[in-house]
mmCIF file of C-alpha atoms in Angstrom:
data_model
loop_
_atom_site.group_PDB
_atom_site.id
_atom_site.type_symbol
_atom_site.label_atom_id
_atom_site.label_comp_id
_atom_site.label_asym_id
_atom_site.label_seq_id
_atom_site.Cartn_x
_atom_site.Cartn_y
_atom_site.Cartn_z
ATOM 1 C CA MET A 1 -0.025 0.108 0.092
ATOM 2 C CA TYR A 2 1.563 3.236 -0.677
ATOM 3 C CA ALA A 3 0.780 6.479 1.242
ATOM 4 C CA PRO A 4 0.724 9.952 -0.586
ATOM 5 C CA SER A 5 3.939 12.349 0.306
ATOM 6 C CA PRO A 6 3.320 15.894 1.173
ATOM 7 C CA PHE A 7 4.380 16.665 -2.264
ATOM 8 C CA GLY A 8 1.920 14.427 -3.830
ATOM 9 C CA VAL A 9 -0.850 15.931 -1.958
ATOM 10 C CA MET A 10 0.105 19.357 -2.701
ATOM 11 C CA LEU A 11 0.626 18.544 -6.316
ATOM 12 C CA LYS A 12 -3.103 16.715 -6.763
ATOM 13 C CA GLU A 13 -4.614 19.629 -4.444
ATOM 14 C CA MET A 14 -2.890 22.591 -6.647
ATOM 15 C CA ARG A 15 -3.950 20.799 -9.999
ATOM 16 C CA GLU A 16 -7.516 20.001 -8.710
ATOM 17 C CA GLN A 17 -7.845 23.588 -7.579
ATOM 18 C CA LEU A 18 -7.232 24.525 -11.185
ATOM 19 C CA GLY A 19 -9.520 21.966 -12.756
ATOM 20 C CA LEU A 20 -6.979 20.551 -14.804
ATOM 21 C CA SER A 21 -6.415 16.340 -15.428
ATOM 22 C CA GLN A 22 -3.845 14.530 -14.951
ATOM 23 C CA ASP A 23 -3.437 14.130 -18.614
ATOM 24 C CA GLU A 24 -3.224 18.102 -18.709
ATOM 25 C CA LEU A 25 -0.580 18.258 -16.134
ATOM 26 C CA ALA A 26 1.380 15.291 -17.663
ATOM 27 C CA GLU A 27 1.729 17.075 -21.229
ATOM 28 C CA VAL A 28 3.810 20.235 -19.641
ATOM 29 C CA LEU A 29 6.391 17.558 -18.538
ATOM 30 C CA ASN A 30 6.172 15.310 -21.664
ATOM 31 C CA LYS A 31 4.916 12.444 -19.458
ATOM 32 C CA THR A 32 1.787 10.280 -19.046
ATOM 33 C CA ALA A 33 -0.837 10.765 -16.845
ATOM 34 C CA GLN A 34 -0.269 7.578 -15.017
ATOM 35 C CA TYR A 35 3.220 9.647 -14.085
ATOM 36 C CA ILE A 36 1.560 12.377 -12.399
ATOM 37 C CA SER A 37 -1.111 9.725 -10.809
ATOM 38 C CA ASN A 38 2.055 8.035 -9.376
ATOM 39 C CA MET A 39 3.479 11.152 -8.051
ATOM 40 C CA GLU A 40 0.404 11.927 -6.281
ATOM 41 C CA LYS A 41 -0.131 8.674 -4.736
ATOM 42 C CA GLY A 42 3.395 8.342 -3.667
ATOM 43 C CA LYS A 43 4.084 5.234 -5.657
ATOM 44 C CA ASN A 44 6.908 7.496 -7.635
ATOM 45 C CA LYS A 45 9.821 7.404 -5.716
ATOM 46 C CA SER A 46 11.726 9.899 -8.313
ATOM 47 C CA PRO A 47 9.889 13.043 -8.167
ATOM 48 C CA PRO A 48 10.614 15.279 -11.113
ATOM 49 C CA ASP A 49 14.095 16.964 -11.724
ATOM 50 C CA ASP A 50 14.222 20.642 -11.072
ATOM 51 C CA SER A 51 13.620 21.553 -14.622
ATOM 52 C CA ASP A 52 10.204 19.582 -14.217
ATOM 53 C CA ILE A 53 9.295 20.970 -10.746
ATOM 54 C CA GLN A 54 9.643 24.492 -12.668
ATOM 55 C CA LYS A 55 7.442 23.787 -14.976
ATOM 56 C CA LEU A 56 4.948 22.079 -12.837
ATOM 57 C CA ILE A 57 4.989 25.222 -10.437
ATOM 58 C CA SER A 58 4.277 27.754 -13.923
ATOM 59 C CA ARG A 59 1.702 25.418 -15.048
ATOM 60 C CA LEU A 60 0.004 25.456 -11.781
ATOM 61 C CA GLU A 61 0.349 29.064 -11.386
ATOM 62 C CA LEU A 62 1.978 28.773 -7.977
ATOM 63 C CA ASP A 63 2.964 32.112 -6.125
ATOM 64 C CA SER A 64 6.366 32.694 -4.718
ATOM 65 C CA GLU A 65 5.432 31.005 -1.134
ATOM 66 C CA ASN A 66 3.831 28.016 -2.828
ATOM 67 C CA SER A 67 6.437 27.772 -5.421
ATOM 68 C CA GLU A 68 8.750 27.474 -2.437
ATOM 69 C CA LYS A 69 7.037 24.904 -0.344
ATOM 70 C CA PHE A 70 6.174 22.861 -3.811
ATOM 71 C CA ARG A 71 9.854 22.893 -4.319
ATOM 72 C CA MET A 72 11.104 21.783 -1.176
ATOM 73 C CA LEU A 73 8.387 19.001 -0.950
ATOM 74 C CA ALA A 74 9.581 17.868 -4.103
ATOM 75 C CA TYR A 75 13.037 17.850 -2.823
ATOM 76 C CA ALA A 76 12.161 16.102 0.525
ATOM 77 C CA ASP A 77 10.495 13.426 -1.152
ATOM 78 C CA ARG A 78 13.930 12.302 -2.603
ATOM 79 C CA GLY A 79 15.478 12.921 0.653
ATOM 80 C CA MET A 80 17.406 15.578 -0.261
ATOM 81 C CA LEU A 81 17.873 19.446 -0.235
ATOM 82 C CA PRO A 82 17.784 21.755 -3.018
ATOM 83 C CA PRO A 83 21.099 22.034 -4.738
ATOM 84 C CA GLU A 84 21.316 25.911 -3.286
ATOM 85 C CA LEU A 85 20.761 25.076 0.386
ATOM 86 C CA PHE A 86 22.712 21.728 0.346
ATOM 87 C CA ASN A 87 25.742 23.797 -0.991
ATOM 88 C CA TYR A 88 25.316 26.689 1.767
ATOM 89 C CA VAL A 89 25.282 23.955 4.552
ATOM 90 C CA SER A 90 27.661 21.862 3.222
ATOM 91 C CA GLY A 91 30.283 24.679 2.920
ATOM 92 C CA CYS A 92 29.651 25.746 6.489
ATOM 93 C CA PRO A 93 30.540 23.411 8.894
ATOM 94 C CA PRO A 94 29.953 25.634 12.192
ATOM 95 C CA LEU A 95 26.242 25.704 10.539
ATOM 96 C CA ILE A 96 26.233 21.979 10.501
ATOM 97 C CA GLY A 97 27.508 22.142 13.728
ATOM 98 C CA VAL A 98 24.626 23.975 15.063
ATOM 99 C CA ILE A 99 21.956 21.579 13.174
ATOM 100 C CA ARG A 100 23.371 18.498 14.756
ATOM 101 C CA SER A 101 23.206 20.156 18.557
ATOM 102 C CA ALA A 102 19.680 21.408 17.785
ATOM 103 C CA MET A 103 18.712 17.735 16.192
ATOM 104 C CA LYS A 104 19.872 16.208 19.793
ATOM 105 C CA ASN A 105 18.539 19.077 21.946
ATOM 106 C CA ASN A 106 15.156 18.482 20.039
ATOM 107 C CA VAL A 107 15.366 22.500 19.716
ATOM 108 C CA SER A 108 11.678 23.250 18.399
ATOM 109 C CA PRO A 109 10.737 25.318 15.519
ATOM 110 C CA GLU A 110 9.442 28.560 17.759
ATOM 111 C CA TYR A 111 12.842 28.647 19.313
ATOM 112 C CA TRP A 112 14.451 28.929 15.666
ATOM 113 C CA VAL A 113 11.800 31.917 14.844
ATOM 114 C CA LYS A 114 13.108 33.679 17.862
ATOM 115 C CA VAL A 115 17.025 32.900 16.668
ATOM 116 C CA LEU A 116 15.983 34.452 13.275
ATOM 117 C CA ASN A 117 14.234 37.267 14.292
ATOM 118 C CA SER A 118 17.111 38.104 16.644
ATOM 119 C CA ILE A 119 19.478 37.894 13.741
ATOM 120 C CA VAL A 120 17.139 39.897 11.532
ATOM 121 C CA LYS A 121 16.910 42.674 14.275
ATOM 122 C CA GLY A 122 20.709 42.696 15.089
ATOM 123 C CA ARG A 123 20.406 41.738 18.590
ATOM 124 C CA THR A 124 21.655 38.033 20.053
ATOM 125 C CA ILE A 125 19.751 35.719 22.232
#
């Protein structure tokens, strides 16, 4: 039994909001409706590449916030970070240490919001 991933769920919701069939969306990628169906159902273990993600974002008419979410979910489906995030994080060993420490200590998302807000405001915690 397959379970839809958050990416598959978002893909289906956005497609249905526009009233598009799986066939119509598949045409954008030169794929089959079965390919779209498999992604929506969580059967496709290799979501689209970056070029196809961009084509889907355009066809689904996603705003910038939903575009970023869609892209992040697509990469998460592959167990990856988008290339620009991977490059930044892998090139910054102290950041990797911070992330490992946060994971070890179960740092909450709310705490990270405080950290980011204080950085933006030029303060320290």
